[in-house]
Amino acid sequence: MTKRGATLSTSDARRDAVVDAAIAEFARGGYHSTPISAVAARADISPAYVFKLFPGKVSLFVAALDRCYELVVHALSNGAARVEDADPGKILYEMGGAYAELIADRNLLMLQVHAQSAADTPEIADAVRRGLAKVTEFARSRSGAADDEVQRFIAYGQLCHLVATLDLDERAGAWAAVLSAGIRH
Amino acid sequence: MTKRGATLSTSDARRDAVVDAAIAEFARGGYHSTPISAVAARADISPAYVFKLFPGKVSLFVAALDRCYELVVHALSNGAARVEDADPGKILYEMGGAYAELIADRNLLMLQVHAQSAADTPEIADAVRRGLAKVTEFARSRSGAADDEVQRFIAYGQLCHLVATLDLDERAGAWAAVLSAGIRH
DNA sequence: CCATCGAGTGATTGATCAGTCACTCACCAT
DNA sequence: ATGGTGAGTGACTGATCAATCACTCGATGG
């Protein structure tokens, strides 16, 4: 994360604000159906200036994604710090709880879903892989869990995305209950 | 209006062909970045005629999704039929294998990924829930597995989507191996 | 031979959007 | 004051796309 402080030029501060706006707007509409003008409006600047701060739409989306995964790793780290024990299972469990808290507002979650869908753009695919690599590697090394436990951790994270995207936890139907069981919100 | 049991009128046959084309094209580009003209070109008809066969872009996408989930359930059914045993674990395992075969060409897989991302359109969200309900309920009742096993089955299906979307099984890096381990292609 | 009907299209419209460019304005050092 | 610099914008362009509509064509049947 770019450090925010007095040393930042105003354009760097703007860039950070635009990334915040981009996370919110891209999370709403996804990459292809979110116009730059929506991001600009949320950041209270003109669409033209967004193109002065970022070379193009893709790089803005990638910047939003990078920040997203940064926040995810940070949350996992906080979760892990909550348990003094060194039991990998417990650490992964707390990481899961911390992740659930982080994505409670859905923005970071939906951004990941949309990014996966837009992964035919190479720069976006690269950013997703980069972020997922950091998350996976951090979860593995920080928890000390075996590979298959880490894999399970990520798999249930993906299930969590599905449940949240479709609001399954607020739906009637046994099948919805099967999928949402134990997923924290 | 002429829906004869086995004999399709030419416009109904066209509709089917357009759905096939739609699956392929929407799988490539997703909902928002795939123009109707691409589907029309693949089906060798004019874009205008697509709108005679379907009332709008959304309903074409939904038709493609419906067919997709139909094929998925069919594949699961075939997989389950491969084991004479009544062991839920084995049945789920074979279902997983059959699913992996079905989505080997990626079209049905990517369509589901894109659908999840486009779920802010209510008709699309409904179609995904409808399809997922059928898949989940079929896997549960046909295998006789416990709810948490079914949940695990779906979760690893989602992980499989992620791995395939990002080509993780062809990437170097320990983290990619952790996520792709045991996922069949 | 003529009338009808369904299949299928070309041309167009109206809207949206990424990206560009020439420009203004405020501030600051000389 | 003056000239330079960086922040920020309005107005525009070129392209794309969903959707519509008036039309053609060929088969069918009376």
XYZ file of C-alpha atoms (C1' of nucleotides) in Angstrom:
430
model
C 0.000 0.000 0.000
C 1.237 3.464 -0.774
C 1.932 5.246 2.446
C -0.447 8.096 3.019
C 1.069 11.130 4.622
C 2.480 14.578 4.250
C 5.143 13.397 1.835
C 2.594 12.533 -0.818
C 2.060 14.902 -3.671
C -1.568 15.717 -4.175
C -1.674 13.630 -7.356
C -0.500 10.567 -5.454
C -3.178 11.178 -2.875
C -5.707 11.488 -5.670
C -4.509 8.247 -7.132
C -5.207 6.506 -3.845
C -8.658 8.051 -3.653
C -9.390 6.951 -7.200
C -8.357 3.394 -6.356
C -10.809 3.459 -3.454
C -13.546 4.634 -5.774
C -12.551 2.047 -8.348
C -12.873 -0.788 -5.840
C -16.392 0.270 -4.991
C -17.533 0.859 -8.566
C -15.874 -2.148 -10.175
C -17.253 -4.293 -7.370
C -20.722 -3.101 -8.293
C -20.662 -3.541 -12.022
C -17.615 -5.583 -12.909
C -14.902 -4.578 -15.313
C -16.751 -4.345 -18.612
C -19.931 -2.660 -17.482
C -18.381 -0.050 -15.224
C -17.501 3.154 -17.068
C -14.574 5.235 -15.982
C -17.047 8.059 -15.533
C -18.641 6.174 -12.641
C -15.317 5.887 -10.861
C -14.551 9.528 -11.583
C -17.914 10.659 -10.231
C -17.390 8.705 -7.013
C -13.942 10.228 -6.616
C -15.328 13.675 -7.434
C -13.049 14.370 -10.320
C -13.530 14.527 -14.063
C -13.280 11.377 -16.187
C -10.460 12.989 -18.126
C -8.329 13.301 -15.040
C -8.608 9.602 -14.316
C -6.718 9.049 -17.547
C -4.027 11.410 -16.353
C -3.639 9.377 -13.169
C -3.802 5.963 -14.847
C -2.757 5.112 -18.387
C -5.975 3.246 -19.126
C -8.958 1.426 -17.747
C -7.149 -1.871 -17.333
C -4.393 -0.460 -15.194
C -6.940 1.173 -12.910
C -8.688 -2.144 -12.473
C -5.377 -3.835 -11.778
C -4.506 -1.189 -9.197
C -7.829 -1.867 -7.479
C -7.159 -5.601 -7.531
C -3.668 -5.175 -6.113
C -5.050 -3.165 -3.229
C -7.743 -5.778 -2.714
C -5.323 -8.668 -2.274
C -3.124 -6.501 -0.104
C -6.061 -5.983 2.233
C -6.882 -9.679 2.184
C -3.384 -10.712 3.231
C -3.458 -8.055 5.908
C -6.731 -9.436 7.256
C -5.403 -12.987 7.270
C -2.387 -11.782 9.180
C -4.587 -10.122 11.783
C -6.670 -13.251 12.111
C -3.623 -15.422 12.605
C -2.362 -13.073 15.290
C -5.479 -13.733 17.333
C -4.330 -17.239 18.264
C -1.212 -17.735 20.361
C -1.327 -21.457 19.809
C 0.666 -22.779 16.877
C -2.016 -25.241 15.787
C -2.319 -24.882 11.994
C -5.994 -25.772 12.034
C -6.832 -23.085 14.544
C -4.783 -20.519 12.681
C -6.509 -21.287 9.397
C -9.849 -21.118 11.177
C -9.108 -17.677 12.554
C -7.860 -16.551 9.176
C -11.186 -17.638 7.757
C -13.013 -15.628 10.376
C -10.927 -12.563 9.679
C -11.541 -12.938 5.955
C -15.273 -13.215 6.543
C -15.167 -9.958 8.511
C -13.149 -8.220 5.822
C -15.518 -9.062 3.023
C -18.654 -8.359 5.009
C -19.305 -5.285 2.861
C -18.968 -7.438 -0.249
C -16.818 -4.992 -2.201
C -13.581 -6.935 -2.002
C -15.432 -10.172 -2.595
C -17.260 -9.035 -5.716
C -14.119 -7.471 -7.087
C -12.447 -10.877 -7.002
C -15.425 -12.524 -8.678
C -15.439 -9.928 -11.436
C -11.692 -10.201 -11.838
C -11.943 -13.929 -12.402
C -14.505 -13.309 -15.088
C -12.341 -10.682 -16.767
C -9.250 -12.851 -16.672
C -9.135 -13.129 -20.447
C -7.399 -9.773 -20.279
C -3.825 -10.854 -19.630
C -2.970 -8.015 -17.288
C -5.976 -8.857 -15.146
C -5.172 -12.565 -15.107
C -1.647 -11.721 -14.028
C -2.889 -9.539 -11.219
C -5.253 -12.245 -9.970
C -2.508 -14.841 -10.037
C -0.131 -12.504 -8.275
C -2.669 -11.773 -5.546
C -3.766 -15.359 -5.154
C -0.143 -16.444 -4.939
C 0.437 -14.027 -2.084
C -2.703 -15.133 -0.266
C -2.015 -18.838 -0.703
C 1.625 -18.602 0.195
C 0.895 -16.483 3.226
C -1.802 -18.824 4.468
C 0.474 -21.791 4.013
C 3.613 -20.412 5.607
C 1.965 -18.451 8.406
C -0.290 -21.298 9.495
C 2.163 -24.094 8.884
C -0.742 -26.190 7.639
C -0.318 -29.038 5.175
C -0.887 -28.370 1.502
C -4.256 -30.095 1.375
C -5.523 -28.034 4.297
C -4.486 -24.859 2.543
C -6.188 -26.044 -0.622
C -9.339 -26.707 1.372
C -9.084 -23.245 2.885
C -9.041 -21.607 -0.533
C -11.773 -23.880 -1.892
C -14.155 -22.883 0.863
C -13.230 -19.277 0.256
C -14.432 -19.723 -3.303
C -17.630 -21.332 -2.068
C -18.069 -18.350 0.202
C -17.853 -16.070 -2.837
C -20.553 -18.086 -4.568
C -22.853 -18.031 -1.557
C -22.446 -14.301 -1.111
C -22.842 -13.470 -4.792
C -26.152 -15.292 -4.937
C -27.393 -14.346 -1.470
C -27.829 -18.025 -0.716
C -27.807 -17.499 3.027
C -30.981 -15.475 2.763
C -32.777 -17.925 0.502
C -35.184 -20.657 1.388
C -34.510 -24.161 0.122
C -32.568 -27.070 1.510
C -29.960 -26.814 -1.204
C -29.153 -23.231 -0.263
C -28.753 -24.302 3.363
C -26.397 -27.101 2.335
C -24.116 -24.661 0.541
C -24.226 -21.878 3.148
C -23.800 -24.082 6.213
C -21.092 -22.792 8.508
C -20.131 -19.923 6.249
C -19.766 -16.859 8.388
C -21.128 -13.449 7.509
C -45.893 -22.191 -30.826
C -45.479 -25.415 -32.753
C -43.684 -27.632 -30.328
C -43.988 -31.157 -31.700
C -42.437 -33.798 -29.478
C -39.501 -34.846 -31.666
C -39.895 -32.795 -34.808
C -38.701 -29.251 -34.438
C -39.879 -26.489 -36.697
C -36.979 -24.817 -38.448
C -37.134 -21.781 -36.165
C -36.958 -23.994 -33.100
C -33.990 -25.781 -34.595
C -32.403 -22.402 -35.221
C -33.044 -21.433 -31.640
C -31.145 -24.498 -30.501
C -28.260 -23.725 -32.818
C -28.157 -20.161 -31.545
C -28.001 -21.402 -27.959
C -25.016 -23.554 -28.913
C -23.324 -20.557 -30.458
C -24.222 -18.449 -27.440
C -22.579 -20.899 -25.043
C -19.351 -20.768 -27.007
C -19.300 -17.003 -27.449
C -20.456 -16.008 -23.979
C -17.939 -18.472 -22.542
C -15.212 -16.635 -24.417
C -16.073 -13.073 -23.573
C -18.592 -13.071 -20.784
C -21.960 -11.414 -20.828
C -21.107 -7.733 -21.130
C -18.298 -7.927 -23.633
C -19.873 -10.387 -26.030
C -21.955 -8.705 -28.720
C -24.983 -10.425 -30.149
C -23.292 -10.067 -33.513
C -20.608 -12.530 -32.415
C -23.214 -15.125 -31.529
C -25.038 -14.461 -34.778
C -21.872 -14.839 -36.814
C -21.070 -18.160 -35.168
C -24.597 -19.378 -35.856
C -24.375 -18.060 -39.420
C -27.398 -15.827 -39.234
C -27.881 -12.095 -39.082
C -27.814 -10.282 -35.740
C -31.328 -9.085 -36.413
C -32.670 -12.591 -36.544
C -31.276 -13.376 -33.120
C -33.678 -10.790 -31.778
C -36.521 -12.534 -33.543
C -35.599 -15.791 -31.849
C -34.973 -14.292 -28.407
C -36.593 -11.200 -26.948
C -33.277 -9.720 -25.844
C -29.669 -10.350 -24.946
C -30.431 -11.363 -21.375
C -32.846 -14.092 -22.317
C -30.342 -15.548 -24.746
C -27.739 -15.665 -22.019
C -30.234 -17.272 -19.668
C -31.110 -19.870 -22.284
C -27.418 -20.693 -22.623
C -27.087 -20.983 -18.846
C -30.118 -23.247 -18.577
C -28.654 -25.569 -21.160
C -25.322 -25.494 -19.354
C -26.750 -26.669 -16.041
C -28.839 -29.253 -17.843
C -25.650 -30.721 -19.293
C -23.950 -30.608 -15.916
C -26.693 -32.573 -14.193
C -26.660 -35.039 -17.057
C -22.919 -35.532 -16.658
C -23.239 -36.052 -12.918
C -25.921 -38.619 -13.572
C -23.671 -40.492 -15.966
C -20.816 -40.397 -13.508
C -22.994 -41.758 -10.721
C -24.135 -44.573 -12.987
C -20.557 -45.763 -13.313
C -20.492 -47.107 -9.760
C -22.771 -49.965 -8.758
C -21.820 -49.570 -5.152
C -24.061 -47.323 -3.063
C -21.166 -45.676 -1.232
C -21.874 -41.922 -1.214
C -18.191 -41.063 -1.234
C -17.518 -43.151 -4.319
C -20.536 -41.763 -6.099
C -19.509 -38.178 -5.417
C -16.007 -39.025 -6.568
C -17.262 -40.387 -9.870
C -19.538 -37.405 -10.267
C -16.487 -35.221 -9.878
C -14.685 -37.183 -12.535
C -17.590 -36.918 -14.917
C -17.813 -33.184 -14.298
C -14.116 -32.783 -14.980
C -14.584 -34.554 -18.316
C -17.570 -32.426 -19.208
C -15.803 -29.143 -18.661
C -12.590 -30.211 -20.308
C -13.299 -27.850 -23.189
C -13.814 -24.994 -20.712
C -16.919 -23.579 -22.339
C -19.379 -24.699 -19.709
C -16.963 -23.799 -16.967
C -16.294 -20.276 -18.152
C -19.973 -19.687 -18.750
C -20.625 -20.362 -15.083
C -17.813 -18.049 -14.028
C -19.147 -15.261 -16.224
C -22.684 -15.860 -15.016
C -21.619 -15.423 -11.421
C -20.017 -12.139 -12.330
C -23.131 -10.965 -14.156
C -25.436 -11.944 -11.331
C -26.374 -8.349 -10.633
C -28.831 -8.799 -13.474
C -31.756 -10.430 -11.641
C -32.726 -12.788 -14.433
C -29.175 -14.101 -14.580
C -28.942 -14.515 -10.822
C -32.218 -16.429 -10.894
C -30.938 -18.732 -13.613
C -27.726 -19.436 -11.716
C -29.633 -20.193 -8.517
C -32.044 -22.397 -10.412
C -29.204 -24.350 -12.025
C -27.145 -24.594 -8.873
C -30.195 -25.799 -6.971
C -30.678 -28.600 -9.483
C -27.020 -29.588 -9.372
C -26.794 -29.507 -5.579
C -30.045 -31.310 -5.033
C -29.192 -33.949 -7.595
C -25.750 -34.559 -6.112
C -27.240 -34.837 -2.642
C -30.140 -37.133 -3.404
C -28.436 -39.309 -6.004
C -25.320 -39.892 -3.913
C -27.024 -40.063 -0.553
C -24.079 -38.201 0.903
C -24.311 -36.069 4.027
C -24.823 -32.347 3.637
C -21.265 -31.438 4.518
C -19.918 -33.831 1.914
C -22.130 -32.257 -0.725
C -20.985 -28.820 0.357
C -17.389 -29.940 0.032
C -18.163 -31.319 -3.416
C -19.455 -27.960 -4.612
C -16.646 -26.050 -2.924
C -14.006 -28.044 -4.757
C -15.972 -27.527 -7.951
C -15.577 -23.811 -7.422
C -11.877 -24.240 -6.778
C -11.688 -26.182 -10.008
C -13.222 -23.206 -11.813
C -10.593 -20.921 -10.346
C -7.734 -23.225 -11.276
C -8.978 -23.609 -14.819
C -9.705 -19.907 -15.311
C -6.166 -18.983 -14.331
C -4.420 -21.980 -15.931
C -2.864 -22.754 -12.576
C -2.120 -26.341 -13.487
C 0.261 -25.139 -16.160
C 2.018 -22.622 -13.982
C 5.191 -22.976 -12.032
C 5.169 -22.075 -8.368
C 4.470 -24.046 -5.224
C 1.287 -22.096 -4.534
C -0.174 -23.083 -7.901
C 0.600 -26.724 -7.187
C -1.113 -26.457 -3.799
C -4.312 -25.203 -5.407
C -4.326 -27.567 -8.388
C -3.402 -30.732 -6.510
C -5.717 -33.613 -7.344
C -7.905 -31.545 -9.614
C -8.551 -33.571 -12.732
C -8.426 -32.206 -16.231
C -52.189 -17.645 -60.628
C -52.489 -15.301 -56.473
C -52.503 -14.823 -51.436
C -50.489 -15.844 -47.279
C -47.063 -16.877 -43.974
C -42.764 -17.828 -41.865
C -37.757 -17.349 -42.375
C -34.358 -14.184 -42.698
C -31.885 -9.625 -43.607
C -29.967 -4.585 -44.461
C -30.083 -0.350 -42.919
C -30.523 2.508 -39.300
C -31.019 4.622 -34.689
C -29.862 6.130 -30.315
C -27.050 5.484 -26.682
C -22.786 4.675 -24.350
C -17.907 4.845 -23.583
C -12.623 4.820 -23.829
C -9.421 7.818 -24.811
C -7.505 12.569 -26.461
C -6.411 17.381 -26.525
C -6.317 22.039 -25.952
C -7.208 24.689 -22.457
C -7.707 27.237 -17.621
C -6.346 28.217 -13.098
C -3.712 28.470 -8.805
C 0.553 28.597 -6.873
C 5.463 29.457 -6.368
C 10.227 30.864 -7.215
C 12.845 34.198 -9.285
C 5.272 40.933 -12.693
C 6.542 37.017 -14.921
C 7.110 32.701 -16.371
C 7.008 27.892 -15.223
C 4.685 23.823 -13.349
C 1.330 20.668 -12.021
C -3.711 20.021 -11.037
C -7.801 19.630 -13.223
C -11.496 20.091 -16.886
C -14.822 20.622 -21.120
C -15.577 19.360 -25.346
C -14.853 16.268 -28.670
C -13.978 11.762 -31.539
C -14.375 7.329 -33.160
C -16.006 3.140 -32.211
C -19.181 -0.234 -30.624
C -23.566 -2.251 -29.703
C -28.557 -3.397 -28.433
C -32.634 -3.035 -30.501
C -36.045 -1.870 -34.287
C -38.346 -1.910 -38.673
C -39.466 -2.158 -43.237
C -38.390 -5.126 -46.424
C -37.292 -9.589 -49.580
C -37.673 -14.304 -50.705
C -39.415 -18.796 -51.162
C -42.630 -22.310 -50.092
C -47.384 -23.775 -49.562
C -52.083 -24.197 -50.609
C -56.411 -22.922 -52.707
